mmCIF file of C-alpha atoms in Angstrom:
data_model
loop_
_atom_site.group_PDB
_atom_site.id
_atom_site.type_symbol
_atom_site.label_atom_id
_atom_site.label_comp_id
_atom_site.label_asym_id
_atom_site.label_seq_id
_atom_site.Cartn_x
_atom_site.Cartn_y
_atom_site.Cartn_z
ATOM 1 C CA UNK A 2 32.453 -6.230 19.520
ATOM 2 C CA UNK A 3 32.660 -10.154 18.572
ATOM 3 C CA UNK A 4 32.266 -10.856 15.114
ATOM 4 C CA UNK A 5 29.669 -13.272 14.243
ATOM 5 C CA UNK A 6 30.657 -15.746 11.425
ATOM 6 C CA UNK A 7 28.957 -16.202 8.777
ATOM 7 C CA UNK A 8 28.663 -19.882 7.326
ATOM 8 C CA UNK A 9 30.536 -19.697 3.896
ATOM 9 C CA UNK A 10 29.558 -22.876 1.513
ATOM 10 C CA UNK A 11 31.227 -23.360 -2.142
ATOM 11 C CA UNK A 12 28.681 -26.089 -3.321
ATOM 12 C CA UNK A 13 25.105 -27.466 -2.402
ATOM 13 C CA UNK A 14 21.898 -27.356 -4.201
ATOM 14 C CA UNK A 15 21.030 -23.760 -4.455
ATOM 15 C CA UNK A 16 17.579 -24.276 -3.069
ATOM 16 C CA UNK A 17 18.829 -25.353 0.275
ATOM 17 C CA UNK A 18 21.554 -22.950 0.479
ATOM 18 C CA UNK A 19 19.618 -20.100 -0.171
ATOM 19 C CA UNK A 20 17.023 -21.534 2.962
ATOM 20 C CA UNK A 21 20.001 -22.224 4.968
ATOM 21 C CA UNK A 22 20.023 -18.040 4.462
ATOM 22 C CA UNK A 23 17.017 -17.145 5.282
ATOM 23 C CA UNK A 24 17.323 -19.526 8.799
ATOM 24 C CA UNK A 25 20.401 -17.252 9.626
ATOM 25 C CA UNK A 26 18.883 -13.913 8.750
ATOM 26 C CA UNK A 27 15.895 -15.395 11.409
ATOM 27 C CA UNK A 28 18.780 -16.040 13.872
ATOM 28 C CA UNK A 29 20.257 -12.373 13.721
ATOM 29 C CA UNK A 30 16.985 -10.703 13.791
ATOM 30 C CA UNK A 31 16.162 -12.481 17.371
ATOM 31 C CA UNK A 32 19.908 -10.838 18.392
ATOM 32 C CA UNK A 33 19.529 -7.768 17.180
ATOM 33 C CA UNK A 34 15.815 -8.268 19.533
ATOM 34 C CA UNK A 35 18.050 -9.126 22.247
ATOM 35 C CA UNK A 36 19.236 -6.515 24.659
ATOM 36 C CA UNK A 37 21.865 -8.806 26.010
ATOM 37 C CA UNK A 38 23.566 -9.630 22.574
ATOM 38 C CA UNK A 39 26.538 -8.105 21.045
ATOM 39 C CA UNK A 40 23.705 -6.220 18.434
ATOM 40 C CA UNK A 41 26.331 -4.136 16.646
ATOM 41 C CA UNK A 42 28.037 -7.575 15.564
ATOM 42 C CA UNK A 43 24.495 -9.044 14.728
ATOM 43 C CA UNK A 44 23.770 -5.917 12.903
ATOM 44 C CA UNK A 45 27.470 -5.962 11.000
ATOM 45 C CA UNK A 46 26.729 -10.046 9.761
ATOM 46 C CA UNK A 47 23.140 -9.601 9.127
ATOM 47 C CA UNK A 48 23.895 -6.695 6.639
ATOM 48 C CA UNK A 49 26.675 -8.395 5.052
ATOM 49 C CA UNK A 50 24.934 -11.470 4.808
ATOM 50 C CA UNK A 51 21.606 -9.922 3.662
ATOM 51 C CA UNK A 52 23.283 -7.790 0.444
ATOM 52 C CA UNK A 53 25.250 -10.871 -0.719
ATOM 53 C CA UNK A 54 22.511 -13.317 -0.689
ATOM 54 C CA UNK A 55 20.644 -10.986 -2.712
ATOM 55 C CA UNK A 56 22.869 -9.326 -4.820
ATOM 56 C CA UNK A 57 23.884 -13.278 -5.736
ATOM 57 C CA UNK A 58 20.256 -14.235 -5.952
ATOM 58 C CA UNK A 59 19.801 -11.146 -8.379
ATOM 59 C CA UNK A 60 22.984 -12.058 -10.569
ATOM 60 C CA UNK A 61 23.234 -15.651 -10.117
ATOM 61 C CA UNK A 62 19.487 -16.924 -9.616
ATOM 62 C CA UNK A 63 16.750 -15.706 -11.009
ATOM 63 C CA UNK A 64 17.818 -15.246 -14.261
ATOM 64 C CA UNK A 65 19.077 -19.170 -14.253
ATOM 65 C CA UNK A 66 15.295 -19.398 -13.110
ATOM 66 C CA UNK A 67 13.501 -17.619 -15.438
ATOM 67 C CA UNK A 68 15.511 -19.208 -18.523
ATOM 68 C CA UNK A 69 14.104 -22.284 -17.631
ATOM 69 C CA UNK A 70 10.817 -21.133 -17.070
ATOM 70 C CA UNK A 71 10.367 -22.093 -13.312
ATOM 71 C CA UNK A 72 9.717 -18.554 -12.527
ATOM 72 C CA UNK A 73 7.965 -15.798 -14.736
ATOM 73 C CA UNK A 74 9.471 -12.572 -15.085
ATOM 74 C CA UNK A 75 7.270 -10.856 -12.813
ATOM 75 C CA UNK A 76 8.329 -13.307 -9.577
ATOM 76 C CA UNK A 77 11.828 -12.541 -10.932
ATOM 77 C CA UNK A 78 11.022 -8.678 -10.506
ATOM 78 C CA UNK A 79 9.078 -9.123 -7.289
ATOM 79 C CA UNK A 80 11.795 -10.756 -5.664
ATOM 80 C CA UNK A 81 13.984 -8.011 -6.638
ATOM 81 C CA UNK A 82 11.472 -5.319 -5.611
ATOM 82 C CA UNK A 83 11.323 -7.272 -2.638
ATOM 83 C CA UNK A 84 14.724 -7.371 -2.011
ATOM 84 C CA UNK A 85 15.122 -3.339 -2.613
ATOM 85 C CA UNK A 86 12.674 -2.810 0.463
ATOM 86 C CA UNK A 87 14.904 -4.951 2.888
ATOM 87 C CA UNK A 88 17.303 -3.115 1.652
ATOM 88 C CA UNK A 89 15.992 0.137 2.455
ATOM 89 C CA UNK A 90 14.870 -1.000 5.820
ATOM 90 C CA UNK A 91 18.612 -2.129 5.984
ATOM 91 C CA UNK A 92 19.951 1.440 5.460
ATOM 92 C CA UNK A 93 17.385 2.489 8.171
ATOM 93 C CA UNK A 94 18.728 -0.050 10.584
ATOM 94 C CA UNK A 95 22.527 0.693 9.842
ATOM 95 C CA UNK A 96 21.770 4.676 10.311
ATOM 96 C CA UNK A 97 20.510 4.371 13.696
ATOM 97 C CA UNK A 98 23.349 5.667 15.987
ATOM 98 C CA UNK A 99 23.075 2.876 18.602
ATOM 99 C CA UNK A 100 21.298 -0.360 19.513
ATOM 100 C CA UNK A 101 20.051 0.833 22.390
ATOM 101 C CA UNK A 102 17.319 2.877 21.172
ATOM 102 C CA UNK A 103 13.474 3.475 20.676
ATOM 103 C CA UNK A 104 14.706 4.093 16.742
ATOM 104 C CA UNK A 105 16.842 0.795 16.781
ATOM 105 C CA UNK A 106 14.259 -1.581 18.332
ATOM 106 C CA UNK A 107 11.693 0.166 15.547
ATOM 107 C CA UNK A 108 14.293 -0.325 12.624
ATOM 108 C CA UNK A 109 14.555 -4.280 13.457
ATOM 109 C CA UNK A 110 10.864 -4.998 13.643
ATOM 110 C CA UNK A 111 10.975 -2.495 10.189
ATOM 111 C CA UNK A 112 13.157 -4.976 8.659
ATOM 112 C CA UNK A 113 11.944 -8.611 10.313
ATOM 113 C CA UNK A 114 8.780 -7.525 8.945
ATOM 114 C CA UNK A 115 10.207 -6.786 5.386
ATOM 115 C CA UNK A 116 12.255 -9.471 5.560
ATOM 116 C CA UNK A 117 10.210 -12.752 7.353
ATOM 117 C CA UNK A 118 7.225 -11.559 4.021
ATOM 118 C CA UNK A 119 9.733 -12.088 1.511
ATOM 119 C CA UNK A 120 11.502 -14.753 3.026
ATOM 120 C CA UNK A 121 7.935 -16.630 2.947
ATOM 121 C CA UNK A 122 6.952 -15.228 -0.437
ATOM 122 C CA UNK A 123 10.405 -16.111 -1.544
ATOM 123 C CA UNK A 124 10.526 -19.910 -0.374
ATOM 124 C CA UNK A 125 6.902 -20.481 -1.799
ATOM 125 C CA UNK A 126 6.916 -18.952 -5.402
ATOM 126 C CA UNK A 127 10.497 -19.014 -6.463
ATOM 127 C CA UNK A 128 12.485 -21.762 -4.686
ATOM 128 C CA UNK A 129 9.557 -24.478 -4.374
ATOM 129 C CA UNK A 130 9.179 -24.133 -8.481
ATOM 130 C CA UNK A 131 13.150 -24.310 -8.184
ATOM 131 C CA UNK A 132 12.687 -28.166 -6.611
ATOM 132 C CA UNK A 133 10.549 -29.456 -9.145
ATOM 133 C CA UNK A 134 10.596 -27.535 -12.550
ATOM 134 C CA UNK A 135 14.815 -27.846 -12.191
ATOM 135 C CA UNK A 136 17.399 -30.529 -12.331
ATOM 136 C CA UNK A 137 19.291 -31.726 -9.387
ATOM 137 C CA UNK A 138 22.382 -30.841 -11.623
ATOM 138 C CA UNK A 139 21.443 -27.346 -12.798
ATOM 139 C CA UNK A 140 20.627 -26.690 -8.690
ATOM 140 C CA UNK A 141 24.068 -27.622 -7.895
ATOM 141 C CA UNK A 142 25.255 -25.592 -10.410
ATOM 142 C CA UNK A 143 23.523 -23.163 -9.301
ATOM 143 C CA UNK A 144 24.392 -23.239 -5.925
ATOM 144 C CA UNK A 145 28.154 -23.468 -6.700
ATOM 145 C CA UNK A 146 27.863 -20.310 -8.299
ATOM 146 C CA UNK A 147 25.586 -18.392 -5.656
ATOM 147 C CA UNK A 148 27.954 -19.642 -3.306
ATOM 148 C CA UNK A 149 30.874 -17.969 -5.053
ATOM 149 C CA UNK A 150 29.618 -14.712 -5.455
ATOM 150 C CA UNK A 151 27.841 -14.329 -2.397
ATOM 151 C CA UNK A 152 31.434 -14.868 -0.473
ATOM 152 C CA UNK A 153 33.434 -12.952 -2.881
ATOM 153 C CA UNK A 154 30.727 -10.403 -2.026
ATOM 154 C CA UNK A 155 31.029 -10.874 1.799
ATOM 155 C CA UNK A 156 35.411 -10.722 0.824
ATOM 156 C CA UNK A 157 34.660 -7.361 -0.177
ATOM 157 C CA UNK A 158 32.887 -6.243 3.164
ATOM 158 C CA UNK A 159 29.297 -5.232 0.863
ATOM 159 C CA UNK A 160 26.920 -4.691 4.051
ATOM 160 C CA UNK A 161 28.849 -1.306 4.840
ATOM 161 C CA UNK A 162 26.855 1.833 5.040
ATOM 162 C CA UNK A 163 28.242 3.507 1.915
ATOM 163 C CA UNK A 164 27.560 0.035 -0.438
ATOM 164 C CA UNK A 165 24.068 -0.291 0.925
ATOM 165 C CA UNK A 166 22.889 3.305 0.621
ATOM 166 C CA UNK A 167 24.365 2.900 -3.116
ATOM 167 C CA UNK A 168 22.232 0.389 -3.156
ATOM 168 C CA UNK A 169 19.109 1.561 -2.087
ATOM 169 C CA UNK A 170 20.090 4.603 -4.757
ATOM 170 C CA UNK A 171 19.932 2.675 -7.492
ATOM 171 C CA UNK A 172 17.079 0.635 -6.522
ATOM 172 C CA UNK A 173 15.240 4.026 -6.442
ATOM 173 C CA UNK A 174 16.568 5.320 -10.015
ATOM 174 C CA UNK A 175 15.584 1.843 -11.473
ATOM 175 C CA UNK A 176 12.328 2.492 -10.483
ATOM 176 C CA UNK A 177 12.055 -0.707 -7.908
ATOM 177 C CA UNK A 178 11.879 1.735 -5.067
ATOM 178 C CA UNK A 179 9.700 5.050 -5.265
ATOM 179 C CA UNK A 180 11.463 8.341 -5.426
ATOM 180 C CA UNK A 181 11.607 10.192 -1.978
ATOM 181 C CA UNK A 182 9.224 12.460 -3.161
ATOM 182 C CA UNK A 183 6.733 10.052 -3.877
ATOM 183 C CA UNK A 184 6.838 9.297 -0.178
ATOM 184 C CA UNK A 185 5.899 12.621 0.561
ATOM 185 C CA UNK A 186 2.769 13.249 -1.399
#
């Protein structure tokens, strides 16, 4: 397996680091379509990159966002909500046993389809009110700060199985997810 690097950025305006993002999580989803590509190493730096963008966005973002009213509460808790269902779609994807399966190809188009709404949700009610309701300064604050805990985040290897299906676990006890036996019923 090749590993696929990940950009790593320390500063930039938070709005066009966080599209930068979503352009690479577009990239690795066309791998992962690919039957030709490495798709365990697209897989590996798509799930690493996918839980520290978020988990930064989470920590870093939306509460900067929300403080200085650019974003309501309930965008802040969409996005999160949002972000819980990738993240379950995520687990799904890492689960499968190979990439060279029925259950695979289904998993990606799971998660491109999780991910490409909330990616355009994302970009249109959160960062766009980011560009004009926010400083230039307080974005490159921002970003420096993103920036630093999504890589200390990506240091720490958080796409593995085990820190995503924590994840997903608390995500489901905080009520963003619904329990598995409300999927049932």
């Amino acid at each position: 397996m090749t590993q696929i690097e990940i950009p790593r950025p320390t500063s930039g305006d938070v709005v066009e680091l966080i599209v930068e993002d979503h352009r690479l999580f577009e990239s690795l989803l066309r791998e992962l379509r690919d039957a030709t590509a490495d798709r365990e190493a697209a897989r590996e730096a798509l799930s690493n990159a996918l839980i520290a963008h978020g988990e930064a966005e989470e920590t870093e973002v939306y509460p900067k966002l929300k403080r200085k009213d650019a974003i309501s509460d309930h965008e802040a808790e969409h996005g999160e909500e949002e972000h819980a269902e990738g993240n379950e779609k995520l687990l799904a994807l890492l689960e499968c046993k190979g990439t060279d399966t029925q259950e695979f190809d289904d998993a990606v188009e799971e998660l491109a389809e999780a991910l490409n709404h909330h990616i355009g949700e994302e970009e249109q009610t959160i960062l766009n009110p980011a560009r004009t309701e926010v400083s230039e300064q307080v974005r490159q604050d921002l970003g420096e700060r993103w920036a630093a805990m999504r890589n200390r985040l990506l240091d720490e290897g958080c796409g593995s199985v085990e820190n995503v299906r924590r994840i997903v676990e608390e995500a489901h006890e905080e009520g963003l997810l619904p329990a598995d036996d409300e999927d049932e019923s």
